[in-house]
Coordinates of C-alpha atoms in Angstrom, one line a residue:
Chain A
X28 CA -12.0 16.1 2.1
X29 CA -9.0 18.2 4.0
X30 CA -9.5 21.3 4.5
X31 CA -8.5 24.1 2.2
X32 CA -6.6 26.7 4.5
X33 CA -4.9 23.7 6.1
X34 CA -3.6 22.1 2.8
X35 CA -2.4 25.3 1.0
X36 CA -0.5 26.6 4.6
X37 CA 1.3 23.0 4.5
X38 CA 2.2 23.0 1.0
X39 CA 3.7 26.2 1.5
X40 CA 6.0 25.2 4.8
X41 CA 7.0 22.5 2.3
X42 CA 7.8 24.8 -0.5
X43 CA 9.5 27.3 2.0
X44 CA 11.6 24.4 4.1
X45 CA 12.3 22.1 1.4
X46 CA 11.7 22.8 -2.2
X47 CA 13.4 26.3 -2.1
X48 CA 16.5 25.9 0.0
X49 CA 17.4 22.5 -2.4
X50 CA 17.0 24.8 -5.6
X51 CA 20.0 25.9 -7.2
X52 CA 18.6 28.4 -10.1
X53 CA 17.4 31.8 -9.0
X54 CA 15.1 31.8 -11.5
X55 CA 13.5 28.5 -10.2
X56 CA 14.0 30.1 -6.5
X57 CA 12.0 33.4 -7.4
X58 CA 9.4 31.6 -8.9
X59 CA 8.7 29.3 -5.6
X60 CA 8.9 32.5 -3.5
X61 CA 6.3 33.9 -5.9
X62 CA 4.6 30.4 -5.6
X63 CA 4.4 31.0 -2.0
X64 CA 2.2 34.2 -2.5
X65 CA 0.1 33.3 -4.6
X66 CA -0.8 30.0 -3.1
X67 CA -1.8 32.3 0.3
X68 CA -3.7 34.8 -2.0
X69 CA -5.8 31.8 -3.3
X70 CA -6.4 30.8 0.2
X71 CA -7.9 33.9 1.1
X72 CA -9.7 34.8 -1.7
X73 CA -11.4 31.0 -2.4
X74 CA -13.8 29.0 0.0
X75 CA -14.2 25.1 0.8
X76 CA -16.2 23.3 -1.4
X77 CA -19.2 22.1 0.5
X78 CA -21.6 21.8 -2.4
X79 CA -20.7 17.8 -3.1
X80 CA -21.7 17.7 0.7
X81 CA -24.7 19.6 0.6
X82 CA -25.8 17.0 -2.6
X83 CA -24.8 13.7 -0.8
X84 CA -26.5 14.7 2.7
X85 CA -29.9 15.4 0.6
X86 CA -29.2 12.0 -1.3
X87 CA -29.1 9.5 1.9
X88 CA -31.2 11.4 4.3
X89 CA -33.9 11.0 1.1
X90 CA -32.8 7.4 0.2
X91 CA -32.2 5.9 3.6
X92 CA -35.3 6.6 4.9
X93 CA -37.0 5.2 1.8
X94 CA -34.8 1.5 2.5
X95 CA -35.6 1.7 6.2
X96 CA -39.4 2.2 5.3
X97 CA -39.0 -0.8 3.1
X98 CA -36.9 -2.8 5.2
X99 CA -39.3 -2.4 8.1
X100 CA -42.2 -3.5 5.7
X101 CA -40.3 -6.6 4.1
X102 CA -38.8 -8.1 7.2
X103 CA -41.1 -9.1 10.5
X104 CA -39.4 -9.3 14.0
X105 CA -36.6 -6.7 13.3
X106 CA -38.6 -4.1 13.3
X107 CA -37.2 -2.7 16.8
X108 CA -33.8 -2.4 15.0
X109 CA -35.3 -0.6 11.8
X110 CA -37.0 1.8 14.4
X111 CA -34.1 2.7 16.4
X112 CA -32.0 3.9 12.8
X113 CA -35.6 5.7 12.2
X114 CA -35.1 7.6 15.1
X115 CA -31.5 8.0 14.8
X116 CA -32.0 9.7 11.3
X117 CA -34.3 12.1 12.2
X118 CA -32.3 13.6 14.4
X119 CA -29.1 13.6 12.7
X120 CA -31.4 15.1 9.7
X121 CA -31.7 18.3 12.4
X122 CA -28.1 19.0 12.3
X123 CA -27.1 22.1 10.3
X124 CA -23.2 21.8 10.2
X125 CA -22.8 20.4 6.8
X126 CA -19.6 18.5 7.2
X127 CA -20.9 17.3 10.5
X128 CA -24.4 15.7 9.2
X129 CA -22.0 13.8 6.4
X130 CA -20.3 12.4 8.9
X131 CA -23.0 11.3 11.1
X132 CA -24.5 9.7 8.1
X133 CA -22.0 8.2 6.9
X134 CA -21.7 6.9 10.4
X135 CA -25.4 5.3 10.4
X136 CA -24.8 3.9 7.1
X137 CA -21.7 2.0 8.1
X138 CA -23.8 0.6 11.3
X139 CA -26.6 -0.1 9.3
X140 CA -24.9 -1.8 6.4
X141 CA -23.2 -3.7 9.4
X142 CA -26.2 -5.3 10.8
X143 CA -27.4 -5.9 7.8
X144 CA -24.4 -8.6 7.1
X145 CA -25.3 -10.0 10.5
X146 CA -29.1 -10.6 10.0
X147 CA -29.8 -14.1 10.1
X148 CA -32.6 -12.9 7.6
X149 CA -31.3 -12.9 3.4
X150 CA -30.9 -9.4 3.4
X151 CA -28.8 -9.6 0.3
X152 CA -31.6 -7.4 -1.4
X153 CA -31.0 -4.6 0.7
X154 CA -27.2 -4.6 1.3
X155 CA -27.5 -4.1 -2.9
X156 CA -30.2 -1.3 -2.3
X157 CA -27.2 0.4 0.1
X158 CA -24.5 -0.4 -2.6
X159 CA -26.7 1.8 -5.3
X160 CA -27.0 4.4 -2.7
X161 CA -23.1 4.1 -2.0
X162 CA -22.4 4.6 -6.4
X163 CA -24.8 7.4 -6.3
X164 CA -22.6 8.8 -3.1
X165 CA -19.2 8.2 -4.6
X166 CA -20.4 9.9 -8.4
X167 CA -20.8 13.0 -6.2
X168 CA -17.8 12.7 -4.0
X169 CA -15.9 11.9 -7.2
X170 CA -16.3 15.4 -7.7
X171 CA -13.5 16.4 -5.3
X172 CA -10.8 14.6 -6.4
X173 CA -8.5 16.6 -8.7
Chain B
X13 CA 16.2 11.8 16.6
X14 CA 19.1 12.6 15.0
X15 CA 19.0 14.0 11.4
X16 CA 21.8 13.5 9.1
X17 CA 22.5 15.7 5.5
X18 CA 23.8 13.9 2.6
X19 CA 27.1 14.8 3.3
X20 CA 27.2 13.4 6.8
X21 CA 25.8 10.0 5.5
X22 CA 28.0 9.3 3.1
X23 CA 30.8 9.6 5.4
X24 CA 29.1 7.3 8.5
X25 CA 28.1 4.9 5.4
X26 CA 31.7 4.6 4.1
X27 CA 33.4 4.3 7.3
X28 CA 30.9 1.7 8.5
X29 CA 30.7 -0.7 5.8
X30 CA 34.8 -0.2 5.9
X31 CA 35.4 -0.9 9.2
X32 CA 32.2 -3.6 9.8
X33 CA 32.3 -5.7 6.4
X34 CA 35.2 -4.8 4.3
X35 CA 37.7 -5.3 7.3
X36 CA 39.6 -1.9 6.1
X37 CA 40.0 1.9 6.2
X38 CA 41.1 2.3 2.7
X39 CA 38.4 2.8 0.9
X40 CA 36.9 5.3 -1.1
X41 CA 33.6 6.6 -2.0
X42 CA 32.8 6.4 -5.8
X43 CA 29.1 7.0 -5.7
X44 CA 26.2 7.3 -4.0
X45 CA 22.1 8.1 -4.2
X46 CA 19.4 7.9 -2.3
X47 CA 16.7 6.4 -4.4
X48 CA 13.4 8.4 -4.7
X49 CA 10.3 6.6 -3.2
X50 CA 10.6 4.8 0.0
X51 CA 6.8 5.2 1.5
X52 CA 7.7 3.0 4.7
X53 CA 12.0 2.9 4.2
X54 CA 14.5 4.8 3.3
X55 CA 17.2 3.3 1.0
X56 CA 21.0 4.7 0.0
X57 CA 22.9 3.1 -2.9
X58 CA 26.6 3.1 -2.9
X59 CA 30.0 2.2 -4.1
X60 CA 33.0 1.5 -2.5
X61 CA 36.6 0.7 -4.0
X62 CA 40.0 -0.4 -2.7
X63 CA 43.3 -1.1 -3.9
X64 CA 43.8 -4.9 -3.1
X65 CA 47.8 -6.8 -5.0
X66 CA 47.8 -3.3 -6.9
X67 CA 44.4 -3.8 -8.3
X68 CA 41.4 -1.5 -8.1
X69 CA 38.7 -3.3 -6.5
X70 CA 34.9 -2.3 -6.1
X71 CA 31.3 -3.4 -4.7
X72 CA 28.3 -1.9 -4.3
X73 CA 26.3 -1.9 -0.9
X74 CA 22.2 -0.8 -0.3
X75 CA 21.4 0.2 2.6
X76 CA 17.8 -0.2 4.0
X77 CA 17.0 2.1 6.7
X78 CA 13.5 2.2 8.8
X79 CA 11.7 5.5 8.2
X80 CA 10.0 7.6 10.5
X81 CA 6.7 9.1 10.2
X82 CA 6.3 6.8 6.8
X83 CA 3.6 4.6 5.5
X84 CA 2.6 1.8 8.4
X85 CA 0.5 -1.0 7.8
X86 CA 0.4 -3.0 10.7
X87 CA 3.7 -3.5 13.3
X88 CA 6.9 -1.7 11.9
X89 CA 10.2 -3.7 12.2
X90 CA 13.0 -3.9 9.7
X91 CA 14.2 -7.4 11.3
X92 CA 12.3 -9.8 9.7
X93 CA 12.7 -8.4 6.5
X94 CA 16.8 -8.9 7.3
X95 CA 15.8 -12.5 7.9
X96 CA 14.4 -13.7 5.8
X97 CA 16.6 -11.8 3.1
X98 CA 19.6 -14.0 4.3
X99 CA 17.4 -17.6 4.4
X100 CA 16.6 -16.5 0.8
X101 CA 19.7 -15.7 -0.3
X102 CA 21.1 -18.3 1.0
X103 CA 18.7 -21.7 0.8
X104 CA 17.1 -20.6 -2.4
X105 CA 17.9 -20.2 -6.1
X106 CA 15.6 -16.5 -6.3
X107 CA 17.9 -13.5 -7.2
X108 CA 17.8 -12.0 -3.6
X109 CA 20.5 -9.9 -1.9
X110 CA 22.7 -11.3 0.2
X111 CA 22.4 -9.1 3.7
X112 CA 25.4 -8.5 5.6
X113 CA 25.0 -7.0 8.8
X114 CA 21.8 -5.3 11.2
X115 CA 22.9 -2.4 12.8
X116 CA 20.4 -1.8 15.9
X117 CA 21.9 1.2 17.3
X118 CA 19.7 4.1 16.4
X119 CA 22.5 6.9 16.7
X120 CA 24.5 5.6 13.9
X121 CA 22.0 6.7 10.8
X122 CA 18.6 8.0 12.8
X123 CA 17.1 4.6 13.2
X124 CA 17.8 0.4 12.7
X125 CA 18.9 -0.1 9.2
X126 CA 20.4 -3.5 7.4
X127 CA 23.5 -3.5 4.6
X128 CA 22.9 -5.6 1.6
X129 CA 24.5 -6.8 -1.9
X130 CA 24.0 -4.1 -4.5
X131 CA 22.2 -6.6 -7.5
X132 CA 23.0 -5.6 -11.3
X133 CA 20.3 -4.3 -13.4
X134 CA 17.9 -1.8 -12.9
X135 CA 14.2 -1.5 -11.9
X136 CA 11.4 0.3 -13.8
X137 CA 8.1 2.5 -12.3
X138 CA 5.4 0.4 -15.0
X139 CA 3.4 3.6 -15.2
X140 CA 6.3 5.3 -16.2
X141 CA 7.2 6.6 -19.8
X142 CA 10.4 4.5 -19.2
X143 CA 8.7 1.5 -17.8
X144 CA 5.3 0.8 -19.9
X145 CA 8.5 0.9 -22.8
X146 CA 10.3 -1.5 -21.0
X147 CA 7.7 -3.7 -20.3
X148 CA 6.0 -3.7 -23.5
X149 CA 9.5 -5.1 -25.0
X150 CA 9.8 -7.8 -22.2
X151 CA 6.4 -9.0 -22.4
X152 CA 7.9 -10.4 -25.8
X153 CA 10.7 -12.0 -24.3
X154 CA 11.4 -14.3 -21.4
X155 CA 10.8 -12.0 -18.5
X156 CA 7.2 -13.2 -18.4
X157 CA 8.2 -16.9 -17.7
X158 CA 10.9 -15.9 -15.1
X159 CA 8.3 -13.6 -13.4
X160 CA 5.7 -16.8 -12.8
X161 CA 8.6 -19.0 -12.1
X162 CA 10.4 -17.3 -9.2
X163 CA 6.9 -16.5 -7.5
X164 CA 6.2 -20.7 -7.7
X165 CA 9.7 -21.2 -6.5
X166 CA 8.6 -19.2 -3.6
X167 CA 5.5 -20.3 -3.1
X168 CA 6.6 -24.4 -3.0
X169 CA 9.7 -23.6 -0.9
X170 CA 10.0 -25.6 1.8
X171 CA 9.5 -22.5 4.7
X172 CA 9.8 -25.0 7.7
X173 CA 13.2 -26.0 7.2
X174 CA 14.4 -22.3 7.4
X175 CA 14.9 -20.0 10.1
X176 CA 12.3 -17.6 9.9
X177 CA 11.0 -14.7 12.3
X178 CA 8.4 -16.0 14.2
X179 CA 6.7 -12.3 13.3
X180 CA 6.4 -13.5 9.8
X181 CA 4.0 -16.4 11.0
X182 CA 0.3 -15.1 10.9
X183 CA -1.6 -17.5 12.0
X184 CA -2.6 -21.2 11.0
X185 CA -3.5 -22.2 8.4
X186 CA -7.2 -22.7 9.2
X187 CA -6.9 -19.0 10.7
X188 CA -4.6 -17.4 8.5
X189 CA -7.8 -15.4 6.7
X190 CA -9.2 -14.4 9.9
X191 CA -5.7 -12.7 10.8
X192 CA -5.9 -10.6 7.8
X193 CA -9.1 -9.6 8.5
X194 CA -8.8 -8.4 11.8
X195 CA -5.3 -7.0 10.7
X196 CA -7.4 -4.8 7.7
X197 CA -10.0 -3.6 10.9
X198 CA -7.3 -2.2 13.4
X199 CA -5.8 -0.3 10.6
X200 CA -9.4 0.8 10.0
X201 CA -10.1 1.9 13.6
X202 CA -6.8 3.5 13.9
X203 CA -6.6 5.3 11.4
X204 CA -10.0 6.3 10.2
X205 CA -11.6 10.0 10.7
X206 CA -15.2 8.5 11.0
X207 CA -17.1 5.2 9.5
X208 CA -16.9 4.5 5.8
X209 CA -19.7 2.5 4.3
X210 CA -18.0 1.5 1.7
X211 CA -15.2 0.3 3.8
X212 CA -17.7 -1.3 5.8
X213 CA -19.1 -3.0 2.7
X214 CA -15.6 -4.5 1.9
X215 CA -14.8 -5.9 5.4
X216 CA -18.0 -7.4 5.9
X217 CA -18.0 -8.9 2.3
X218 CA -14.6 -10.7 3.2
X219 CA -16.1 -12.1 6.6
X220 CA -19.0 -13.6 4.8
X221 CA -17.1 -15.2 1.8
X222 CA -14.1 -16.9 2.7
X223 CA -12.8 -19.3 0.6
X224 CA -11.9 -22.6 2.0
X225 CA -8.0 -22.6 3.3
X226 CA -5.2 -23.7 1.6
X227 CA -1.6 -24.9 2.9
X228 CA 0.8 -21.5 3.7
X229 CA 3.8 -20.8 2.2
X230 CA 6.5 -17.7 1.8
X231 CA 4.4 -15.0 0.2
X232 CA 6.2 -11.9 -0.9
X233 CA 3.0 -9.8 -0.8
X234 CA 4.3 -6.7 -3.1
X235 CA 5.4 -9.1 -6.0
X236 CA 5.1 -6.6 -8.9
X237 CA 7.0 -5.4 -11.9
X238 CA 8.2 -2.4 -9.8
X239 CA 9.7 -4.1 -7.2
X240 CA 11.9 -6.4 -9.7
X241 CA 15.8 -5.6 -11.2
X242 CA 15.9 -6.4 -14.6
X243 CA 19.5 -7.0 -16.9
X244 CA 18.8 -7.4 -20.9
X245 CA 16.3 -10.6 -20.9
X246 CA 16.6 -11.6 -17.1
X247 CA 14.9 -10.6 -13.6
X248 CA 18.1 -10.3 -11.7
X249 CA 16.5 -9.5 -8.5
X250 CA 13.1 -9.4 -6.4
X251 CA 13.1 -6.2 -4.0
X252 CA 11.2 -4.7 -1.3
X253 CA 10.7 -7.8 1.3
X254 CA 9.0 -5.7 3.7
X255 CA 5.7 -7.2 4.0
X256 CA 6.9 -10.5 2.9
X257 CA 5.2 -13.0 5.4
X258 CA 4.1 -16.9 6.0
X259 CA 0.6 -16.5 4.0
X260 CA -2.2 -18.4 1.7
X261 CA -0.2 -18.3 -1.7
X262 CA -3.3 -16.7 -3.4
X263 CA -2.6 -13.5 -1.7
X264 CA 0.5 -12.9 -3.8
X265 CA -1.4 -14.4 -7.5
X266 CA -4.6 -12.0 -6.4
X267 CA -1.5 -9.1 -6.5
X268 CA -0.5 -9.6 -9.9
X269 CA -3.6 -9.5 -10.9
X270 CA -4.9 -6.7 -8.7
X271 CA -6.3 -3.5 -11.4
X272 CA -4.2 -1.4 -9.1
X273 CA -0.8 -3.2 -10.8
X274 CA -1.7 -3.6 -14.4
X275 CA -4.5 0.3 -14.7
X276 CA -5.4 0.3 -18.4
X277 CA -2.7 -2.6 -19.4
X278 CA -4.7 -5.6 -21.0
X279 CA -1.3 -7.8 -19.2
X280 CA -0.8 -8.6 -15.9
X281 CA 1.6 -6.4 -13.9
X282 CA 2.3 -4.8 -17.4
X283 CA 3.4 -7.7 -18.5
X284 CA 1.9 -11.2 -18.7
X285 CA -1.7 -12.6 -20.2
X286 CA -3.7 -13.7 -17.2
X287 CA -4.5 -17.4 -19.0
X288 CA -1.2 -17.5 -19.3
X289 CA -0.2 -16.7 -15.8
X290 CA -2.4 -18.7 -14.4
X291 CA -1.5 -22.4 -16.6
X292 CA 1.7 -21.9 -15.7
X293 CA 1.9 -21.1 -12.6
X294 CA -0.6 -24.0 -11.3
X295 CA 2.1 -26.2 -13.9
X296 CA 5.0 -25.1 -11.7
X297 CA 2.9 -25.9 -8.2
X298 CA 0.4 -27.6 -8.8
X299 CA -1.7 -25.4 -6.5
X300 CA -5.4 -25.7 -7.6
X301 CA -7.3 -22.5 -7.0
X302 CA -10.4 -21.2 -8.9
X303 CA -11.2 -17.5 -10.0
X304 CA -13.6 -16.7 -7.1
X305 CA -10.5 -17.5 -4.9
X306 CA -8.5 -14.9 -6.7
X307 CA -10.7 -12.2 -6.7
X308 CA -11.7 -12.7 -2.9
X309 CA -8.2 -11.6 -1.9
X310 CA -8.3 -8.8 -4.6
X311 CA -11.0 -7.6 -2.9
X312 CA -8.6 -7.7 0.2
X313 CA -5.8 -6.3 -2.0
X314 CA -8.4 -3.4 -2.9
X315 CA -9.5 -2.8 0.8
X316 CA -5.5 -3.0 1.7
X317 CA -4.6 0.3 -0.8
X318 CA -7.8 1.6 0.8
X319 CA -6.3 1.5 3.8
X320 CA -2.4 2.6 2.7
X321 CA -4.3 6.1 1.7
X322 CA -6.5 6.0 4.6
X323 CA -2.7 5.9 6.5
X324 CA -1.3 8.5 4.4
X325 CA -4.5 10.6 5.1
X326 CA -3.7 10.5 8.7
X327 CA 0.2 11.4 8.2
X328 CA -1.2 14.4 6.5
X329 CA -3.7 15.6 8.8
X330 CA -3.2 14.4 12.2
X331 CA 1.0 14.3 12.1
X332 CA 1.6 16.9 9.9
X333 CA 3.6 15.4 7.4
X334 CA 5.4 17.0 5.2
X335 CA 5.6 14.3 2.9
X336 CA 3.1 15.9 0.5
X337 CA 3.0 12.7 -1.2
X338 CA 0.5 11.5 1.9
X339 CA -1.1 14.6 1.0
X340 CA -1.7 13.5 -2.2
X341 CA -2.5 10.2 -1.8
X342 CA -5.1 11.1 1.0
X343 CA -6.7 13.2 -1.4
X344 CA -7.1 9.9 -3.6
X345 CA -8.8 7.8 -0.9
X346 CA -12.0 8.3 -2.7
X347 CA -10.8 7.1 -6.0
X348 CA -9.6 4.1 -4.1
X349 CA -12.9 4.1 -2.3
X350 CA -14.2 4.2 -6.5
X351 CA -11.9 1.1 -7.6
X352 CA -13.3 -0.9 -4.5
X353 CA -17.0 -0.5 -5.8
X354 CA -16.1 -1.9 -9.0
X355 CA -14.9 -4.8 -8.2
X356 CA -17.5 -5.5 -6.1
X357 CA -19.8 -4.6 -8.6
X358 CA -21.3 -1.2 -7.8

């Protein structure tokens, strides 16, 4: 999701440019300035969240590989395909920056869940294997939304 | 750009509706507020009065301004919206506002903007305290009827013999579907920050299940409780045209329907049993259209509020909004992400 120092820095401008100056009891006014403070002290003193991340990047590196492996085994001729997201995985598996191997994922899921729409195989089996992946994903990310 | 204060609009408001639609420089301000909201347009609401034969006289304008750096979905223009405000107004029987004049001239107010009749009544948010109120008393009454009956009037109006922007024509009908589509993936792959499987999912389940096509008509395409003016026991007018367009007519019955309009209310748009809905408005049109059909283009519906957060996300991040409401809304892209999994069943 955005990110923290970013959020709480813009919230303030808005606070500072627009919610303050439109204020007409000093009480109200003091508090905002106070608002502003505390909101910067928060940023300083807190980190990003990365631990929904962290659980989501260990869920579809583990279950991806496991529907690629079956995949490969239930459907002849497409092999070459299945290979190439094998391959693909393992190295985006290697990356350390956590936010970064999300995205890269997230990217090869969206690609794979692509082709498998366009298969001329029924891959209908699969795409719902995907979709239990993608619940199990969204419980975590879930997580983040205040 | 030029930016205006309160003050300052008040006065360019008064003096052009004086001078451009009232004919005279006598007028006087009696109020004025800009209504909170506006994601994509900014609206002001006004009164003017005169002394006409020794007699007070007043009337009430709205004017719709485009908005800057506001929600986009797709090409922005305020003109068709004029247009087809003023065919409406004046070829049909739906409480619309009669438009008086499109001011292109960006210096005047910041950007394009379009004067209109000020309808009576007053419109409700349905999530509000105020609204789920209102709604649960007008669910008793004859609201609910009016509500199917001016969406069939629109949808069996006779769109050909008006004078329509040829922007509001998306296609045939054959193609129509296709054109909403592709419309749903360049908002995707502008807006996106990197490839969403489940958005992926959604767009690829619409390719693959099209229902068959139907004849087009006038769809409204936000026809909700919300956007609707309401006097005692009567919808006195339908608002917020803005993405109104030549469509498949299911677009706008998968919108009443759509969980994002009704949350935890067992009605329809707060307000109307789905059985209900549905008998009379295939009575009124006799449009034949089965429940798959629907919830294909809530799916769409789904994927299209994906999409307005995905935008909002963007006005946040990338263009620095300060519109915290994009903010907020771009921190809810999962939970939209959440409802689109439901209905397709994960």
């Amino acid at each position: 999701m955005f990110d923290k120092s970013y959020t709480l820095q813009l919230v303030n401008k808005v606070i500072k440019e627009e919610i303050i100056p439109s204020l007409n009891s000093s009480v109200a006014k003091e508090q905002a300035i106070a608002m502003i403070s505390v909101l910067k002290s928060v940023d300083v003193n807190s980190e990003q969240n990365l631990k929904p991340y962290i659980e989501v990047n260990e869920l579809l590196q583990t279950e991806l590989t496991r529907i690629l492996d079956s995949i490969e085994k239930s459907i002849n001729g497409i092999s070459g395909n299945i290979q190439r997201y094998q391959i693909q995985l393992e190295q985006v598996k290697t990356i350390k920056n956590v936010k970064k191997k999300w995205e890269k994922l997230n990217n090869l899921l969206s690609e794979f869940i692509t082709e498998l729409y366009q298969m001329p195989e029924n891959t209908q089996t699969f795409i719902d294997e995907c979709r239990t992946l993608l619940r199990k994903q969204l419980d975590i990310e879930m997580s983040l939304v205040g | 750009m030029i930016t205006l204060q309160t003050h300052d609009i008040e006065t360019v408001l008064t003096n052009y509706v004086s001078k451009n639609i009232l004919n005279r420089e006598d007028t006087e301000l009696i109020d004025f507020f800009q209504p909170s909201g506006g994601w994509s347009d900014e609206a002001y609401v006004f009164t003017l009065s005169w002394k006409e034969n020794a007699k007070w006289k007043k009337q009430g304008f709205v004017v719709r301004k485009a908005k800057n750096g506001g929600l986009t979905f797709g090409e922005k223009d305020l003109y068709p919206q004029y247009g087809i405000l003023d065919e409406l107004s004046k070829h049909s029987s739906l409480p619309v506002p009669k438009v008086y004049i499109f001011e292109k001239n960006k210096s005047i107010l910041g950007n394009e903007f379009f004067v209109m009749e000020k309808l009576e009544g007053a419109s409700y948010v349905p999530w509000s305290k105020e609204g789920r109120a209102f709604f649960q008393k007008a669910a008793k009454g004859d609201i609910p009827k009016q509500f199917v009956r001016y969406l069939a009037d629109l949808h069996t109006l006779d769109y050909e013999s008006l004078d329509l922007s040829q922007s509001l024509f998306k296609g045939s009908r054959v193609d129509y579907i296709d054109f909403k589509i592709k419309e749903l993936e360049n908002v995707y792959a502008t807006f996106k920050f990197m490839d969403d499987p489940i958005v992926v999912d959604g767009i690829e389940w619409l390719s693959v299940n099209k229902p068959e096509p139907i004849p087009l008509s006038i769809i409204h395409n936000d026809y909700r409780t919300g956007n609707l003016m309401y006097k005692e026991d009567k919808i006195t007018g339908i608002l917020d045209w803005e993405a109104a367009e030549i469509g498949d007519p299911r677009m706008d019955i998968a919108y009443v329907c759509a969980k994002a309009n009704r949350m935890d209310s067992p009605l329809l748009s707060y307000l109307i049993e789905k059985d209900t809905f549905f008998m009379e408005y295939k009575e009124r049109t006799n449009l034949e259209f089965s429940e798959g059909d629907i919830f294909y283009f809530e799916v769409y519906h789904q994927l299209k509020f994906l999409m307005i957060s995905l935008s909002a996300a963007n006005a946040f991040i990338k263009e620095g909004s300060t519109d915290l409401r994009m903010a907020r809304q771009g921190f809810r892209l999962t939970l939209m992400k959440n409802m689109l999994a439901e209905l397709l069943g994960y």
